[in-house]
mmCIF file of C-alpha atoms in Angstrom:
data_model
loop_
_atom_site.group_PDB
_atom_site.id
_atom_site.type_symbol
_atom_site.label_atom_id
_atom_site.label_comp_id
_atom_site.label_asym_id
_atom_site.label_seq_id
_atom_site.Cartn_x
_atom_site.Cartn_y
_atom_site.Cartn_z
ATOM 1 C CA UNK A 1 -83.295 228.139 -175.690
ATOM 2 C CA UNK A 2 -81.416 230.751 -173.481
ATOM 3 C CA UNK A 3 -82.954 229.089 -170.938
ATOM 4 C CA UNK A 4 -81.750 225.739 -171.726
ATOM 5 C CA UNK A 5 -78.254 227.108 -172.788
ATOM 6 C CA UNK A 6 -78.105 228.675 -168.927
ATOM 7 C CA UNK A 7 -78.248 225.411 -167.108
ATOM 8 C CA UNK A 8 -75.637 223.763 -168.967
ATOM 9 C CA UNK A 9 -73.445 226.403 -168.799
ATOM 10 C CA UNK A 10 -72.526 225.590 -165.365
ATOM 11 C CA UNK A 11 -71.155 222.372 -166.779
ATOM 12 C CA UNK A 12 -69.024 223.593 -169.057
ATOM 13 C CA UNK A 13 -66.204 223.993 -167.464
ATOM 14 C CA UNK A 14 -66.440 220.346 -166.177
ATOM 15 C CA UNK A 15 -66.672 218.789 -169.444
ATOM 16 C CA UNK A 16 -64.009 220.433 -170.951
ATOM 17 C CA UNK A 17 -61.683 219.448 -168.174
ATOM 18 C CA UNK A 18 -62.894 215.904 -168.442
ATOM 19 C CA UNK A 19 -62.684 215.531 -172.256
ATOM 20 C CA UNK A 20 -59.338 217.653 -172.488
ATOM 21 C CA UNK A 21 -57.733 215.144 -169.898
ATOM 22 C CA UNK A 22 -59.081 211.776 -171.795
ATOM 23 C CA UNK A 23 -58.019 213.554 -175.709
ATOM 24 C CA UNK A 24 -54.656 214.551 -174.616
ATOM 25 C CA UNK A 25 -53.902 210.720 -173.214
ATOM 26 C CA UNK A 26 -55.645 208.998 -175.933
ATOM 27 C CA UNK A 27 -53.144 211.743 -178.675
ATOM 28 C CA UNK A 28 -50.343 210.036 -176.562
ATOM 29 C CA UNK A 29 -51.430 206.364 -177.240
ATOM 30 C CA UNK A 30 -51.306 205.818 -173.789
ATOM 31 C CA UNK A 31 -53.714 203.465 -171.721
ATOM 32 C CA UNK A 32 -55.299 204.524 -168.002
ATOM 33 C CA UNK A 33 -55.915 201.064 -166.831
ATOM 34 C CA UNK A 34 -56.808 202.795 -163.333
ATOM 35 C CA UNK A 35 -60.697 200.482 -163.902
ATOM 36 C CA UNK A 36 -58.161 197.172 -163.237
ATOM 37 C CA UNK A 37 -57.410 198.503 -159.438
ATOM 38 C CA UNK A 38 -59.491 196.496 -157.228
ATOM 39 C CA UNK A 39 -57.601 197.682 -153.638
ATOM 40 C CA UNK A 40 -60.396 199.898 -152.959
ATOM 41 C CA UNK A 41 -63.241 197.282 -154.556
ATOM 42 C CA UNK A 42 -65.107 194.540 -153.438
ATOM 43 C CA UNK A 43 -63.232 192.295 -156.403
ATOM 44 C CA UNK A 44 -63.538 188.140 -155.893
ATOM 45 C CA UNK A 45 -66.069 187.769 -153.797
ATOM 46 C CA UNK A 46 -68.418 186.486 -156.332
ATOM 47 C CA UNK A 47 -72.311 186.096 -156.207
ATOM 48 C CA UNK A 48 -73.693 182.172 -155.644
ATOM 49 C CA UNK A 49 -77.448 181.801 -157.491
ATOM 50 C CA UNK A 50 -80.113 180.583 -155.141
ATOM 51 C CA UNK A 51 -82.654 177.906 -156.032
ATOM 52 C CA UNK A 52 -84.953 181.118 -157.652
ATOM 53 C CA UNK A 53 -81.532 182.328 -159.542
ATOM 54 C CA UNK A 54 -79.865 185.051 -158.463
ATOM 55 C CA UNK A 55 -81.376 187.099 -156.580
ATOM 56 C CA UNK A 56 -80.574 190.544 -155.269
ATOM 57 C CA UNK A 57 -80.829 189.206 -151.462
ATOM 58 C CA UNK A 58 -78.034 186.681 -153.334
ATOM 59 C CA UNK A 59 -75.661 189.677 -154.008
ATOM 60 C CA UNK A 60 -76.069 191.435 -151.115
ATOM 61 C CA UNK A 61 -75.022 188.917 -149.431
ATOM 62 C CA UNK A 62 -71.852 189.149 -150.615
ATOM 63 C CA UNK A 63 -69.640 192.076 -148.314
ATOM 64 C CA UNK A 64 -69.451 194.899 -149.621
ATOM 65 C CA UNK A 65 -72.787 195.005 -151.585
ATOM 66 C CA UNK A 66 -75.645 194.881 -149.244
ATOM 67 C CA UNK A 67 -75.093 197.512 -146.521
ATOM 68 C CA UNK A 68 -77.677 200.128 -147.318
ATOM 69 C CA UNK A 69 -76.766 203.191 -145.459
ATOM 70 C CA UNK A 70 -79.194 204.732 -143.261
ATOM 71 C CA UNK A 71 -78.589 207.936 -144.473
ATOM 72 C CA UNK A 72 -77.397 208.452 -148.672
ATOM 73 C CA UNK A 73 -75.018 210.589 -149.093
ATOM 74 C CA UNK A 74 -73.927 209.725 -152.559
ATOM 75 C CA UNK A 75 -76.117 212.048 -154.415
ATOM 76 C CA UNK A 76 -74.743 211.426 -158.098
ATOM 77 C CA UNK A 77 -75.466 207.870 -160.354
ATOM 78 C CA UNK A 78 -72.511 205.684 -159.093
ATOM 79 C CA UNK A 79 -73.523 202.267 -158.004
ATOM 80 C CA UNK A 80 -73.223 201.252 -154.611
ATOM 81 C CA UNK A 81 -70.721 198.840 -154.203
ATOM 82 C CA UNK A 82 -68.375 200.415 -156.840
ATOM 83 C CA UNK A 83 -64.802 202.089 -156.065
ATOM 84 C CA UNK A 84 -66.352 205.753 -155.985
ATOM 85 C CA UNK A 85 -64.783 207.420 -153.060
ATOM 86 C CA UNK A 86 -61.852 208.690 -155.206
ATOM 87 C CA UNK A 87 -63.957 210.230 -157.673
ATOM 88 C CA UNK A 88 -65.911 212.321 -155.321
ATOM 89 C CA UNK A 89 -64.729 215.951 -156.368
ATOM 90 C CA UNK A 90 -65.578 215.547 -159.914
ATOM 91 C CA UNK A 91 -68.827 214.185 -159.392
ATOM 92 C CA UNK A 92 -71.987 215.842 -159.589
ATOM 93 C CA UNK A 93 -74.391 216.531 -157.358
ATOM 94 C CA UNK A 94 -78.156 215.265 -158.110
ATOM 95 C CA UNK A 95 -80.189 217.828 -156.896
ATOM 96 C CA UNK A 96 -83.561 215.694 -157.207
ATOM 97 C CA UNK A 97 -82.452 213.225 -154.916
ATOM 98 C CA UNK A 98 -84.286 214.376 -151.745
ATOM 99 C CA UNK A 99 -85.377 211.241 -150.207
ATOM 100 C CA UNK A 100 -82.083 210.381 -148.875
ATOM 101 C CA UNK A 101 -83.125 208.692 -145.390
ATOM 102 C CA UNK A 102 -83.814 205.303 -145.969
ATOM 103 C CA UNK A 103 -86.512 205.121 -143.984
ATOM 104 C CA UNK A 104 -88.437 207.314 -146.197
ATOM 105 C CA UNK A 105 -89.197 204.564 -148.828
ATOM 106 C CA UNK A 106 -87.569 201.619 -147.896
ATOM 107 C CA UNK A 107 -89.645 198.280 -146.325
ATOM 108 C CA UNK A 108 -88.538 194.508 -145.655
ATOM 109 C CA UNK A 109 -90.341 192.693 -148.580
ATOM 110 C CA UNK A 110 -89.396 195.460 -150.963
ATOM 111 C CA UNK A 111 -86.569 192.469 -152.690
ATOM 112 C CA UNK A 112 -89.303 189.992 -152.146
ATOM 113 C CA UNK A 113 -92.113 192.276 -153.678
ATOM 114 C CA UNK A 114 -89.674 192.804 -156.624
ATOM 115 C CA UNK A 115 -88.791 189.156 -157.644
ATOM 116 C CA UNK A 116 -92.495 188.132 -157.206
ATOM 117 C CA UNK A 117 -93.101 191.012 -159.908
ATOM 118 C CA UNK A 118 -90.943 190.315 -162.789
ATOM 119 C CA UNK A 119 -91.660 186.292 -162.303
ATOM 120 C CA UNK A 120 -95.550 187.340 -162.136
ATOM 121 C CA UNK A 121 -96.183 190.050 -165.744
ATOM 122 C CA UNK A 122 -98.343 189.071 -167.742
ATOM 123 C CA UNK A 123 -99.220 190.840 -171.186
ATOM 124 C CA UNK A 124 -103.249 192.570 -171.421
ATOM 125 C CA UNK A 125 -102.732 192.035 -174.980
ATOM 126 C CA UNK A 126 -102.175 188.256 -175.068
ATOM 127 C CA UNK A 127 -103.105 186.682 -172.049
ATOM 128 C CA UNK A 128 -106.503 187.566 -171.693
ATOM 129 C CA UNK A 129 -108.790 185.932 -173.740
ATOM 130 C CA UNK A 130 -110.612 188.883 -175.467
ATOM 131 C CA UNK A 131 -112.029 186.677 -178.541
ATOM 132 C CA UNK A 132 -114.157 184.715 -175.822
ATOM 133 C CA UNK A 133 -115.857 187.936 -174.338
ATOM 134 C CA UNK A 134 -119.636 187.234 -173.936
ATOM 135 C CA UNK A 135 -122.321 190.185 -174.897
ATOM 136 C CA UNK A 136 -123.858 190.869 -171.795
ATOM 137 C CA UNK A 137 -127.415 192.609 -170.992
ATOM 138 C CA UNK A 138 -127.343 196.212 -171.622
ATOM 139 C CA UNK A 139 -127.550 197.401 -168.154
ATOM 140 C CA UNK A 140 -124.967 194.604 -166.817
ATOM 141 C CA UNK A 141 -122.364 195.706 -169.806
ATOM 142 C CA UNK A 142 -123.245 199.743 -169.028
ATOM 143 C CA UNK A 143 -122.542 198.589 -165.455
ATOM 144 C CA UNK A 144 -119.083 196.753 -166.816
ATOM 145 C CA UNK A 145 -118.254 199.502 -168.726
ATOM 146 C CA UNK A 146 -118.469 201.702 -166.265
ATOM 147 C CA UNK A 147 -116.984 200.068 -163.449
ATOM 148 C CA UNK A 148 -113.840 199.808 -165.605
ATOM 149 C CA UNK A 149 -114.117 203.816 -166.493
ATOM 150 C CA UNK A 150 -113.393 204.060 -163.010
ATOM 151 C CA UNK A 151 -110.554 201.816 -163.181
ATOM 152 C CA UNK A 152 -108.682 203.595 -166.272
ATOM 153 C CA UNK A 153 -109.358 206.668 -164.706
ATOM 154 C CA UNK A 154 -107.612 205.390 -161.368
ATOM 155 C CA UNK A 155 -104.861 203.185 -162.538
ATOM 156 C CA UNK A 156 -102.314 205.603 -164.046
ATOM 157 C CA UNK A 157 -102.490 208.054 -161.204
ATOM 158 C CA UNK A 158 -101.269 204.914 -158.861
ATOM 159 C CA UNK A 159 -98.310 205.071 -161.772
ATOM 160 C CA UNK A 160 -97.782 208.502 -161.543
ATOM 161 C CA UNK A 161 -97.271 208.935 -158.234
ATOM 162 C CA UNK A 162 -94.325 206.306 -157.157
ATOM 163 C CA UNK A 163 -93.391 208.070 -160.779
ATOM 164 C CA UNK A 164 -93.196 211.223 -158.862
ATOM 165 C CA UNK A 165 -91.029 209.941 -156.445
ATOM 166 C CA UNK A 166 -88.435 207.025 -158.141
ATOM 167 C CA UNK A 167 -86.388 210.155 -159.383
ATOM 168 C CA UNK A 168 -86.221 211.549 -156.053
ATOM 169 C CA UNK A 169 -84.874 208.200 -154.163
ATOM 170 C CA UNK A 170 -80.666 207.921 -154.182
ATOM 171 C CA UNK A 171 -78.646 204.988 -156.117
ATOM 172 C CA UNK A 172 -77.750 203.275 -152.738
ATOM 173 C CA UNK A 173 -81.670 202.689 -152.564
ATOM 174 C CA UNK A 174 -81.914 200.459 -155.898
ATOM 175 C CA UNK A 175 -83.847 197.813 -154.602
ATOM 176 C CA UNK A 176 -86.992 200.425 -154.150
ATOM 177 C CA UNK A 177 -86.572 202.290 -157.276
ATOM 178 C CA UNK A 178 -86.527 198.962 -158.875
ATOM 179 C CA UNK A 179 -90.021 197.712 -157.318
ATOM 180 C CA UNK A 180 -91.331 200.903 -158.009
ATOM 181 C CA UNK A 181 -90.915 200.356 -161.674
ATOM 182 C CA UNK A 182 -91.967 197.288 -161.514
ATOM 183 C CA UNK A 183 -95.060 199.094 -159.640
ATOM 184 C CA UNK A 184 -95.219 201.613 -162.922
ATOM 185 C CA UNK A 185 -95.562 198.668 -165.613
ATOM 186 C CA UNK A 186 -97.902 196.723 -163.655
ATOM 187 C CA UNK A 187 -100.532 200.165 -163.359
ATOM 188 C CA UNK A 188 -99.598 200.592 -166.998
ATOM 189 C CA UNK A 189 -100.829 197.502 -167.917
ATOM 190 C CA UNK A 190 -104.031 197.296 -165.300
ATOM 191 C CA UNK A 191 -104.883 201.046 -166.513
ATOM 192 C CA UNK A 192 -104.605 199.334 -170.090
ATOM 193 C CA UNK A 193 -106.539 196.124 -169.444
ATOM 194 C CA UNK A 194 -109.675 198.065 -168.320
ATOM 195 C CA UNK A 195 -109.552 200.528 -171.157
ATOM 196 C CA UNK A 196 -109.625 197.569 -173.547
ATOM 197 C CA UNK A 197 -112.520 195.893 -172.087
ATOM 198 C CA UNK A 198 -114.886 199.086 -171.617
ATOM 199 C CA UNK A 199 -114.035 199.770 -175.609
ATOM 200 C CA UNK A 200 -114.580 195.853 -175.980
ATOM 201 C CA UNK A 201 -117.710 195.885 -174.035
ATOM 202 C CA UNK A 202 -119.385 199.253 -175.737
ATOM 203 C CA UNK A 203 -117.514 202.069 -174.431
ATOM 204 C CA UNK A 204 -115.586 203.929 -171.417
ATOM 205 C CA UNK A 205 -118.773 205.833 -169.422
ATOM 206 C CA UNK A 206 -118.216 208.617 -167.046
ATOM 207 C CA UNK A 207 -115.226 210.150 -164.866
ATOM 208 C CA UNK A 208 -116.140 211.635 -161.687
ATOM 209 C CA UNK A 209 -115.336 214.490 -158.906
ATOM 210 C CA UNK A 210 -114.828 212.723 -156.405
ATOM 211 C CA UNK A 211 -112.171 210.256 -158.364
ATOM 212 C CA UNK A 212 -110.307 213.367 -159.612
ATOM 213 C CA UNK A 213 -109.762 214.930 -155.862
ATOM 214 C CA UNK A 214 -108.863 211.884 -154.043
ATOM 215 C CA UNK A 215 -106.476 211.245 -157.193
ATOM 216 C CA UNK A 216 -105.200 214.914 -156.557
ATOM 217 C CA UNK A 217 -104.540 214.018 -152.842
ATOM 218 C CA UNK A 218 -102.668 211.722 -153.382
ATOM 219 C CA UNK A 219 -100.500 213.453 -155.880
ATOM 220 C CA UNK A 220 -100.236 216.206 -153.833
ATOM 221 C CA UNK A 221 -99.507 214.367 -150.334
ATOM 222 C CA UNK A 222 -96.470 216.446 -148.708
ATOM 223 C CA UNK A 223 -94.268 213.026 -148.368
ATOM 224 C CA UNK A 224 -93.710 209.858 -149.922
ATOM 225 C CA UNK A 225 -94.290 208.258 -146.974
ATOM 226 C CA UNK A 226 -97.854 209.980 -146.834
ATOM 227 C CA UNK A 227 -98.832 209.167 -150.504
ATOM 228 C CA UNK A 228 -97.913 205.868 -149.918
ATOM 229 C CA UNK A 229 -99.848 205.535 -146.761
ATOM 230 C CA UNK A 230 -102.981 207.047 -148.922
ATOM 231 C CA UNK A 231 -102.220 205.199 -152.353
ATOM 232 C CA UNK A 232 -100.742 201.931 -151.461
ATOM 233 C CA UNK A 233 -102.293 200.932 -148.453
ATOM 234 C CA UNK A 234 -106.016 202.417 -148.396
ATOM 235 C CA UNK A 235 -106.654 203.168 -151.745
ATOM 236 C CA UNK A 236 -105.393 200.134 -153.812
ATOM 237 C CA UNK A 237 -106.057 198.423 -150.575
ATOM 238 C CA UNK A 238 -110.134 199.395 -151.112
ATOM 239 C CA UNK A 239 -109.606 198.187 -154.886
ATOM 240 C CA UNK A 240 -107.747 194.835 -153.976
ATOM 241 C CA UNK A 241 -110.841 194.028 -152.138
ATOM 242 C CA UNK A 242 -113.464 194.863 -155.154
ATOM 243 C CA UNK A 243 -110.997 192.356 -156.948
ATOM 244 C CA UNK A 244 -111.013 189.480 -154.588
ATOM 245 C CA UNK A 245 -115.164 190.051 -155.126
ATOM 246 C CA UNK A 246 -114.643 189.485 -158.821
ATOM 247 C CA UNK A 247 -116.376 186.446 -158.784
ATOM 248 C CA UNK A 248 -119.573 187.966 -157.398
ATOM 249 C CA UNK A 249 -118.709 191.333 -159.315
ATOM 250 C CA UNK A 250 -117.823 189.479 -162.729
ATOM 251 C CA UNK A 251 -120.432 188.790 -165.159
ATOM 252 C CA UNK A 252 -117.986 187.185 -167.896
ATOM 253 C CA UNK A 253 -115.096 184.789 -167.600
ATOM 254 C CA UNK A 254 -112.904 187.107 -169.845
ATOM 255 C CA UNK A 255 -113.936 189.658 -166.976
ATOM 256 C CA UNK A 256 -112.548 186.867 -163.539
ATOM 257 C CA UNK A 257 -109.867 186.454 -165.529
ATOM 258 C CA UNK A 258 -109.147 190.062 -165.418
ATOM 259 C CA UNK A 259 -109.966 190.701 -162.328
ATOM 260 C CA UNK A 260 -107.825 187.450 -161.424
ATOM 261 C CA UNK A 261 -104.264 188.999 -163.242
ATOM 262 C CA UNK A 262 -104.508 192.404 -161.559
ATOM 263 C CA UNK A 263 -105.525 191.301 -157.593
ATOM 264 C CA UNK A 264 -102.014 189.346 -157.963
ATOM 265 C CA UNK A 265 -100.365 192.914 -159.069
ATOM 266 C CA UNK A 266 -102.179 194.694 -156.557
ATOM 267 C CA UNK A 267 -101.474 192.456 -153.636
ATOM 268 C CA UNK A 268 -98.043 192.948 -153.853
ATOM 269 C CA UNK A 269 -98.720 197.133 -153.721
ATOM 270 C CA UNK A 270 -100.821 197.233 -151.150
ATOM 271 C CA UNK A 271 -98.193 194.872 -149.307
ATOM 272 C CA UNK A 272 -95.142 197.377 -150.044
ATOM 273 C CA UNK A 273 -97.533 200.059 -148.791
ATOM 274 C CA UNK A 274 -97.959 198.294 -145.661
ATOM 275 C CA UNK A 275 -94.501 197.772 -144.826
ATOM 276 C CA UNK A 276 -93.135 200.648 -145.759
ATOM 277 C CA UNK A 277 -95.143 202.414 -143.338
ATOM 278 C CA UNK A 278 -94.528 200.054 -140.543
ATOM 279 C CA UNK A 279 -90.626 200.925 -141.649
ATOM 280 C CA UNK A 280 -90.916 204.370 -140.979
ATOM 281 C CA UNK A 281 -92.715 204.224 -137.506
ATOM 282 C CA UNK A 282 -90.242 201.546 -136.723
ATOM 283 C CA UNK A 283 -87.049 203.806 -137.175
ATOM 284 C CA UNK A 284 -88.807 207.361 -135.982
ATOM 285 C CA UNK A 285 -86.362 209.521 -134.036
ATOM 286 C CA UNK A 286 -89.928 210.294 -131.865
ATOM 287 C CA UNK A 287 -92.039 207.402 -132.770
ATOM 288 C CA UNK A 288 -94.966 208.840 -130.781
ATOM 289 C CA UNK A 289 -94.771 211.889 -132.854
ATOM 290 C CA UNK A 290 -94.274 210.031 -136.205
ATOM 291 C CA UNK A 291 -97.827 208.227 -135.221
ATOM 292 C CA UNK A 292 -99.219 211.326 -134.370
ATOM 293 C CA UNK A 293 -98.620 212.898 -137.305
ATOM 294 C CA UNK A 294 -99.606 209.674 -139.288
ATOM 295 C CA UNK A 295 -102.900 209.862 -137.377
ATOM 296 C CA UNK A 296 -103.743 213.796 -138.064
ATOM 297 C CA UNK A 297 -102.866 213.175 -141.575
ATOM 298 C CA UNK A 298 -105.590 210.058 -141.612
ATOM 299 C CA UNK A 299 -108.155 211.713 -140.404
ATOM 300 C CA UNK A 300 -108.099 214.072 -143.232
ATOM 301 C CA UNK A 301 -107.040 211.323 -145.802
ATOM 302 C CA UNK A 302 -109.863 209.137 -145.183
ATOM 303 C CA UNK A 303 -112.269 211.369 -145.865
ATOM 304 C CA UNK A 304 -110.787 212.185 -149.415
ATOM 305 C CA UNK A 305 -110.963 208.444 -150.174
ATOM 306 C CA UNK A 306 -114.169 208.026 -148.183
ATOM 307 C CA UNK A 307 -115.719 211.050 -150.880
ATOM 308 C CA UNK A 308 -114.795 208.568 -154.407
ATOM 309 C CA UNK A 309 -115.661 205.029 -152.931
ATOM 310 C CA UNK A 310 -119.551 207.280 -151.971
ATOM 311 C CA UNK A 311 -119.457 208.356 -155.932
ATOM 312 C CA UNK A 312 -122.438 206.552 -157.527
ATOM 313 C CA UNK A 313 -120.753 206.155 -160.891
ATOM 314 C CA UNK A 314 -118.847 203.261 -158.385
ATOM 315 C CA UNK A 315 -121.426 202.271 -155.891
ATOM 316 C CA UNK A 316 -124.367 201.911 -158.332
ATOM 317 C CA UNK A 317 -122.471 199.887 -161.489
ATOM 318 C CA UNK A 318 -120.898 197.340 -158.939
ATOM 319 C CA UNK A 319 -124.383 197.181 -156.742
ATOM 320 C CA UNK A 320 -125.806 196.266 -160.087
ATOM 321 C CA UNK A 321 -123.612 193.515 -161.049
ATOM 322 C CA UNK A 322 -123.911 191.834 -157.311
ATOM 323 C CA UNK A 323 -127.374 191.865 -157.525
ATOM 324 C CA UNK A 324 -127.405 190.878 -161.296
ATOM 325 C CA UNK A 325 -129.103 193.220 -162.822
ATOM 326 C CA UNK A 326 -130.917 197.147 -162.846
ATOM 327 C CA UNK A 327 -134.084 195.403 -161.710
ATOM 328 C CA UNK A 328 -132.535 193.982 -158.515
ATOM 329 C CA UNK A 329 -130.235 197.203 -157.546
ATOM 330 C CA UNK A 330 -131.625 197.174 -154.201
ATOM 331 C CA UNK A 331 -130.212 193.663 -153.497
ATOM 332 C CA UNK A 332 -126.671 194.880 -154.852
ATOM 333 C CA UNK A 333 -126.389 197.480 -152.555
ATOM 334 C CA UNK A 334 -127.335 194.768 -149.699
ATOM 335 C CA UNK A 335 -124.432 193.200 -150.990
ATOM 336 C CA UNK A 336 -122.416 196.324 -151.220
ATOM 337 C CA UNK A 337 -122.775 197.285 -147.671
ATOM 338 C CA UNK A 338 -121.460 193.481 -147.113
ATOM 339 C CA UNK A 339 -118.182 194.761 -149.022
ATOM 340 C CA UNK A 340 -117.759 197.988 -147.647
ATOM 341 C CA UNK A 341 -117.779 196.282 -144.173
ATOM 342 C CA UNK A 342 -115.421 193.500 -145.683
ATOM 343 C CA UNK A 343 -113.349 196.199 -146.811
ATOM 344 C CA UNK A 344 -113.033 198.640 -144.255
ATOM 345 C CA UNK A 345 -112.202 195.629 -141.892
ATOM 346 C CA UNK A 346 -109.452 194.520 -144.072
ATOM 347 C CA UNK A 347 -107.678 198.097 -144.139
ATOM 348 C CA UNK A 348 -108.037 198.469 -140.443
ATOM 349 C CA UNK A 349 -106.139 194.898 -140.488
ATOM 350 C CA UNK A 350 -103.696 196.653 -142.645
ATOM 351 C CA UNK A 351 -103.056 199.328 -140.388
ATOM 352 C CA UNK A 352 -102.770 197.374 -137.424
ATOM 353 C CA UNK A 353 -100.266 195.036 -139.306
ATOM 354 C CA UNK A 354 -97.972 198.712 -139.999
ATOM 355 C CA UNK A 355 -98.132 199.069 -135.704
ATOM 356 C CA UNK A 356 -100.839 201.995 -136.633
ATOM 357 C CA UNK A 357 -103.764 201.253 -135.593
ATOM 358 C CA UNK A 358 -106.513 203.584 -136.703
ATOM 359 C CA UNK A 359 -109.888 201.205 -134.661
ATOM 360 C CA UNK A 360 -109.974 204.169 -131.993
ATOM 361 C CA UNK A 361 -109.552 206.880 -134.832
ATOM 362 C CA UNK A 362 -110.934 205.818 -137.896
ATOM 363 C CA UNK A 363 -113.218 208.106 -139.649
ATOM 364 C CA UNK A 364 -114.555 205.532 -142.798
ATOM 365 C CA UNK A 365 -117.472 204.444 -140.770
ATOM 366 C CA UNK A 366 -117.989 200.053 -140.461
ATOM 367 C CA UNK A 367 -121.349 200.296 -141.974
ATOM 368 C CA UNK A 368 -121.921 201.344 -145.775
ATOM 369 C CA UNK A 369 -122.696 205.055 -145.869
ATOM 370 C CA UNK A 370 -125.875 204.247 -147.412
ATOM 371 C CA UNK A 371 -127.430 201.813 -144.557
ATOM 372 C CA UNK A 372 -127.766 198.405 -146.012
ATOM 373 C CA UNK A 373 -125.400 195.620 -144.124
#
């Protein structure tokens, strides 16, 4: 409590000024009015709907709404856009808000990204059709089951880390805080859909090492930029292709339908994740040195990433449902090495897309570690 009763303190004397000023006019019966000023404001220039409704690239259009500044230097909650400039001594200072460069979060698609997400949510409760949900064969179901263990165990750590970083990103940056939490409810509801059908299905199986480090990394990557790099673009990029496989990975069409809901979800992360970085290379004081850095970091993050997609509580339930079955394993992971090469392909694409190409650098090998192609 002391504690608590420390950090306020410091407020105090800035509340008391604040409400002493507002009691002593409101004893008088008097009225400010000063909110009715629009000199200073962007006042008349109203927003015009688009054929989608209106959008936030509708508002910014309108001056004095849509220049995001390279550089934040409002540090406190006022919107940008509002008459704040006369309030500036009496505001606080945020101390959380440390991503203040734009170019540390921001991409081109990010108002795009965050349309596409509130038009596209969809409820795991409801709109999956959980009363239709065949019994499977015991090793296909075990292989379900555990497949979507590894899913619930992923799926909130991709929430907790833009989670991390929303509080850290400036008011004058609203259009990424507000995909982000659109980011937050859609790993929410993906870490929720998979919970529901392992308990549906017989049970969640087993967690793994490997999961929990590369889950770590990511956590702990030194900037957001980094995580992002690691989360958005090569780790959800290495899960959006095991759901574009859910036809061949699916055994149930409760399961496709899954499978279906979340690729559309994780699409649109993987595509922030790609642009973001290509964003930050972009506006680089020393591109060459951003890259360079990007690269070192890579080579390290790769192989954390490289360590859970080698765990066999993923290869061996997901080499069992391509090949249909415990008895025909081998013929899954014939398959599998098909997917890792798929996969690995489809990041480099990725990279290439950000102007970072890792085809010189890479250290996920093209062929499956485990030599079947």
């Amino acid at each position: 409590m002391a504690t608590y009763e420390s950090e306020f303190k410091q407020y105090a004397t800035k509340w008391a000024e604040i409400l002493d000023r507002n009691a002593e006019r409101m004893k008088r019966g008097s009225y400010s009015l000063h909110w009715m000023n629009t000199d200073k404001a962007s006042w008349g220039k109203r927003a015009k709907p688009s054929s989608r409704g209106l959008t936030y690239t509708d508002i910014n259009h309108v001056p004095g709404y849509g220049l995001i500044p390279e550089k934040a230097t409002w540090l406190n909650f006022a919107a940008r856009g509002s008459v704040r400039d006369e309030y500036a001594a009496e505001m606080p200072i945020v101390d959380n808000y440390t991503l203040v460069n734009r170019d540390e979060s921001w991409a081109d698609n990010v108002v795009t990204l965050y349309e596409e997400a509130k038009a596209r949510q969809w409820n795991a409760t409801r709109d999956i059709p959980w009363s239709e949900l065949e019994r499977l064969p015991d090793d296909l179901e075990k292989a379900t089951c555990q497949l979507c263990t590894f899913l619930t165990e992923v799926e909130f750590v991709a929430g907790d880390f833009p989670a991390k970083w929303l509080y850290r990103i400036p008011q004058d940056f609203l259009e990424v805080k507000s995909f982000l939490v659109t980011q937050l409810m859609d790993e929410a509801r993906h870490q929720e859909v998979f919970r529901k059908r392992a308990i549906a299905g017989g049970g969640l199986l087993h967690a793994s090492p490997g999961f929990e480090w590369a889950l770590k990394a990511i956590i702990d990557a030194p900037t957001h930029t980094m995580g992002t790099f690691l989360l958005n673009l090569l780790g959800e990029g290495l899960v959006l292709s095991i759901f574009r496989s859910g036809e061949m990975i699916a055994k149930t069409h409760v399961d496709k339908e899954i499978f279906r809901r979340c690729l559309q979800d994780e699409a649109r992360h993987v595509s922030y994740g790609v642009l973001e970085l290509k964003n930050y290379l972009d506006h680089a004081p020393d591109r060459p040195a951003a890259i360079e850095e990007m690269h070192r970091f890579a080579d390290v993050g790769e192989q954390v990433i490289l360590t859970s997609f080698t765990e066999a509580a993923l290869v061996e339930p997901v080499a069992i449902l391509l090949g249909g079955g415990l008895d025909k394993i081998d013929q899954g992971m014939e398959g599998q090495g098909r997917l890792w090469k798929m996969s690995v392909e489809e990041y480099l694409q990725r990279c290439d897309r950000a102007g970072f190409s890792r085809r010189e650098r890479c250290t996920i090998p093209l062929e499956s570690p485990w030599g079947q192609n």
